[in-house]
Phi, psi and omega in degrees: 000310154341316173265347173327290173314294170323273179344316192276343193271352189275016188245288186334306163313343196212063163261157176215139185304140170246115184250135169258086158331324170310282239285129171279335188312106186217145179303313223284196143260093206262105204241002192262162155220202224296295195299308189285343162304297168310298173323282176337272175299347172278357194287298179293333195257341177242093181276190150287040192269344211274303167350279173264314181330319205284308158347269174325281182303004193238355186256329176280322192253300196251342187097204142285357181292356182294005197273320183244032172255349166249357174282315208294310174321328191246010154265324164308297205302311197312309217292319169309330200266334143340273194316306178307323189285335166284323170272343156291330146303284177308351169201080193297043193223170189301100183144016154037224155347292193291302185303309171345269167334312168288341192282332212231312167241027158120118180310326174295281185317335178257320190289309173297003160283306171297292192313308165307313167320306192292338176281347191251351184246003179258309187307292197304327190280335180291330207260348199264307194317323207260355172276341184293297181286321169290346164277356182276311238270323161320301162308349199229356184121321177111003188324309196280288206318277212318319184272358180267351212264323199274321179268334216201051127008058202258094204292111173176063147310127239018032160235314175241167172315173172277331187209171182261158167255118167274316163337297191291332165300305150317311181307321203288324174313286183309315187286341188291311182297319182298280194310321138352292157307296181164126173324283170354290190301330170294297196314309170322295184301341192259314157336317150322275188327298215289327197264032146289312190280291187333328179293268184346310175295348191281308196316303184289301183306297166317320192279346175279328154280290149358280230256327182283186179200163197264004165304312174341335212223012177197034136320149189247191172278005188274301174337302200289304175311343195276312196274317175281139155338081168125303196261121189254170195293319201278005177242086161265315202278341162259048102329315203269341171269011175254293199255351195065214202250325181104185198103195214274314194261085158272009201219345174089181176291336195301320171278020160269312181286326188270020146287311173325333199285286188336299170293344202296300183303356172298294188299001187302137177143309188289326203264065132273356161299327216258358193242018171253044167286349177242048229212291183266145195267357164226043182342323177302334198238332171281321179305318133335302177277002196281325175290299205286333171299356200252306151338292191282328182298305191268024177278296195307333188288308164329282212306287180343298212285268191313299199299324189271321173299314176271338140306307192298306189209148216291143218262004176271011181249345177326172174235158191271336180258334207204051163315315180289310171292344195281308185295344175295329186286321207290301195293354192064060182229036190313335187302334192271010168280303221282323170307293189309312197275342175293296171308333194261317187298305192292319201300303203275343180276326189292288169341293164335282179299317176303340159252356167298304209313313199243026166306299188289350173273299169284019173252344165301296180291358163243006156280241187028305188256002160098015200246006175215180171302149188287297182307331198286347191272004153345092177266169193239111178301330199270312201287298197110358186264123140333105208274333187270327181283342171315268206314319170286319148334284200311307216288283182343291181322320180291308174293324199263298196302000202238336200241343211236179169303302135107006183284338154307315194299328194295336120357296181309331189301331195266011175270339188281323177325293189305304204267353161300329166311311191280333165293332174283328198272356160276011164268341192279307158314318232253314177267352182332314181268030207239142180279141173330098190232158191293341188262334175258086162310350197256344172280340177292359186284139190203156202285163189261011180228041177275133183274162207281343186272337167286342187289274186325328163298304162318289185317307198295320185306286219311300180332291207295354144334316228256334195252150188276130205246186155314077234293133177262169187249138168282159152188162160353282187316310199297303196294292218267306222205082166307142170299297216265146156280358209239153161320162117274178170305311223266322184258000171300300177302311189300319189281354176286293159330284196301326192248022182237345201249329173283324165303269178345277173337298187307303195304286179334289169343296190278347173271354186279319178325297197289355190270163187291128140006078188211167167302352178259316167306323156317326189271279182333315184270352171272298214305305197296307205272298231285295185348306195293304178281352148306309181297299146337308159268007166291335203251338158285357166283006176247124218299146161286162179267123214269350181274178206270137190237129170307347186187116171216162241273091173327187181022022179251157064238015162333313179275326173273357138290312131016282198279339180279007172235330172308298160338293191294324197283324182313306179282010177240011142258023186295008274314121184327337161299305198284315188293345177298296179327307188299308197283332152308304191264013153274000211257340181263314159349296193284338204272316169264345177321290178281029087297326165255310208278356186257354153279349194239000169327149163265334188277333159322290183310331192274323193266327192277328187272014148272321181266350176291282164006294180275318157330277161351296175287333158271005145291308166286355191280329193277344167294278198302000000 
């Protein structure tokens, strides 16, 4: 009886949502298309970081290679972003990450999913609001530090701010109301912005090339030591630990992959696209080119900027805080900051709506779905916009930027970020192989411009899921050589098998990554990679799900494993403080899930009138 119990509560936990894609029907509006998806996402992921970033990473790490230290970073991003355009075919609905999850692994994994998101889109927008205001306030003197600092005062080191930001509190008001107001109208605004900053990033990449020159790129150690402050020709090794050897690469490949890590967090950003799915008016097919087009624009945005900073001026003289005005000062163009301080504004508003944008949809969808207070699944009848999740989003959001730092907190953003990444691209492994059933209507999702004879081939595939097959036996053979071309129970379970052993394997791995080197650790990561592609090649040996998709994820299961170990590894380098931090707000999480949210489930409920059901019916069979 006991285990009974264990059993039942352990299928509540991992019970999964059933969505019907047919159904058209949606509260929200759906008024966006292809284009404003693209604005959307480069808005949010090319933030003001394209500003500073490039600087930084190019004077501490890479050098000029910083150029192929964001191609590396945006083919890992690219590989997430794959995985999102496949579930954004296949599940055109409102919830990213969190819906993903819930469809595929399970009712728990999508409540630590959503909850995580939501720690990552209120910290990004507080953190963004106050950078929004200390960069206005730097153009204008420094005026607002000053009177805040003199009147308003907060004595509480390492707890609260030095002063309240009242600015970043107003910005937040206004975009809470613009998003409020009606998407559509958000969208328009934010499109504006974003193809500001794109004018600006042109201005600076041309202007860069103009004005640069390819010595820049072919400094020697002579070059260097002669030109910096404090390092002479007879101190080369610590020359060379400041600055490297010079060359195109000074820092070697380790610095070129630890900038790569660094830019990675540049592309964060884009699956906020994955949360208009009940938004766009043809979702199967805009949400994919809207992630991959958003990507390749702002890689091309990366590449320009660092390929132009470091011609304009040699990268050990770079600044770390302001690269572009300083270098423009190098070239003798000062004039050309006020383009740079227009671009840093517009850049930090979009970013801003871009962490506004999808906050309040997932906390919609998953009050919706009962896994949160019920009033947050509120629509505004006139606008269509969620209204209550805005206006609580906003207000939280409002609250942490006007009273905390938030430079500890930010950390936190890439762990909830990182690990949605890693759950969409092992769902994707996980449904590619799963046999088809009548009740997950969401596989069934198909583009509206499939003509009615693929619609019936298709139809015709799907059945024969449907039919009852043959119980398989395990073995060797059965694993190495499916019998059937279509999923199965067994090999659906095998390929289940296989990606719960590879996460593990990956995990193990990457945490051995934070330990001091040694030959025994060393052996343990040979030991680990070979295990994964043995395994790797078990789950390619299992048959795929033949149905038709508008984007589905190439090369696997290669590639989302790929990205669940790019993922995994980024977050486990993470500093024992943040994971404390991580660990605090799932203990809160966990506190409302299992008090409210796994009695208020909808789909519980959906489950509880299904077994009432069969109860009825073995009650009247045992009648007769």
């Amino acid at each position: 009886m006991e285990c009974q119990k264990f059993i039942k509560f352990g299928n509540q936990l991992l019970r999964r949502k059933n969505v019907d894609c047919t159904r058209e029907d949606s509260r929200l509006s759906r008024c966006l298309n292809t284009f404003d998806l693209v604005a959307l996402g480069v808005g949010s992921t090319l933030g003001a970081g394209v500003y500073v970033l490039a600087g930084a990473v190019a004077r501490v790490n890479a050098g000029p290679a910083i150029v192929i230290s964001f191609l590396i970073a945006a083919l890992a991003s690219v590989l997430a972003g794959l995985c999102y355009g496949e579930f954004g075919a296949r599940v055109p609905k409102t919830g990213s990450a969190y819906l993903y999850s819930y469809v595929t692994v399970g009712e728990l994994w999508a409540f630590i999913t959503g909850w995580n998101l939501i720690l990552s889109y209120v910290i990004g927008t507080s953190s963004v609001a106050r950078a929004w205001s200390a960069t206005f306030d730097e153009i204008i003197g420094g005026h607002i530090e000053d009177f805040c600092k003199r009147y308003m005062t907060m004595n509480a080191p390492g707890v609260l701010a030095k002063y309240p930001d009242i600015f970043a509190v107003v910005i937040i008001i206004i975009l809470t109301g613009l998003l409020t107001f009606g998407v559509k109208e958000s969208a328009l605004v934010n499109k504006v912005f974003t193809c500001i900053n794109i004018l600006v990033i042109g201005f600076v990449v041309v202007s860069g090339f103009v004005k640069g020159s390819v010595k820049n790129w072919q400094l020697t150690e002579r070059d260097i030591y002669n030109t910096s402050p404090g390092i002479h020709g007879d101190n080369q090794t610590q020359g060379e630990k400041l600055y490297g050897v010079g060359g195109f690469m000074p820092y070697g490949l380790k610095g070129v992959l630890s900038g790569a890590a660094t830019c990675f967090y540049a592309f964060v950003g884009f699956d906020c696209i994955a949360t208009t799915g009940e938004e766009v008016k043809n979702p199967q097919k805009a949400i994919p080119i809207g992630i991959v087009a958003s990507l390749l624009i702002c890689f091309v945005a990366y590449f320009g900027v660092s390929a132009a900073l470091t011609l304009m001026m040699p990268y050990y003289q770079l600044d770390t805080n302001s690269p572009l005005p300083n270098a423009f000062k190098y070239v003798g163009w000062d004039g050309a900051n006020y383009a740079v301080a227009v671009g840093s504004l517009c850049a930090l508003s979009t970013s801003l709506l871009g962490s506004m944008f999808p906050m309040p949809r997932i906390i919609y969808a998953m009050a919706e779905d009962g896994l949160l207070f019920k009033f947050l699944a509120k629509v505004n009848d006139k606008r269509k916009t969620p209204v209550i999740a805005t206006v609580t989003s906003g207000a939280v959001a409002a609250i942490m930027a006007f009273l905390f730092d938030l430079k500890d907190l930010v950390d936190l953003m890439s762990i909830g970020t990182l690990l949605a990444y890693s759950l969409v691209a092992a769902c994707v492994l996980v449904l590619r192989y799963q046999p088809e059933q009548p009740n997950l209507a969401y596989q069934m999702a198909r583009t509206t411009e499939e003509t009615d004879n693929n619609e019936s081939v298709s139809t015709s595939e799907s059945q024969t899921g449907f039919l009852p097959e043959e119980e398989e036996k395990c073995s060797l053979k059965a694993i190495l050589c499916p019998p059937n071309s279509d999923p199965s129970k067994f090999s659906g379970l095998v390929v289940n098998i296989s990606t719960c052993i590879i996460g593990f394997l990956i995990v193990g791995s990457c945490v051995l990554t934070t330990l001091k080197p040694s030959t025994l650790i060393k052996a343990v990561w040979i030991i680990a990679a070979i295990l994964v592609l043995i395994i790797s090649f078990i789950v390619w040996k299992q048959p795929e799900s033949k149905t038709k998709l508008s984007f589905k994820v190439p090369l696997l299961p290669l590639l989302p494993i790929v990205s669940i170990f790019v993922n995994v590894y980024l977050m486990m380098q993470l500093d024992l403080g943040t994971w404390i931090r991580f660990a605090v707000w799932m203990l809160i999480g966990f506190i409302i899930y299992f008090s409210y949210g796994i009695w208020h489930s909808v789909e519980a409920a959906y489950a509880a009138s299904a077994d009432t059901e069969r109860s009825m019916d073995t009650a009247s069979d045992s009648c007769k």
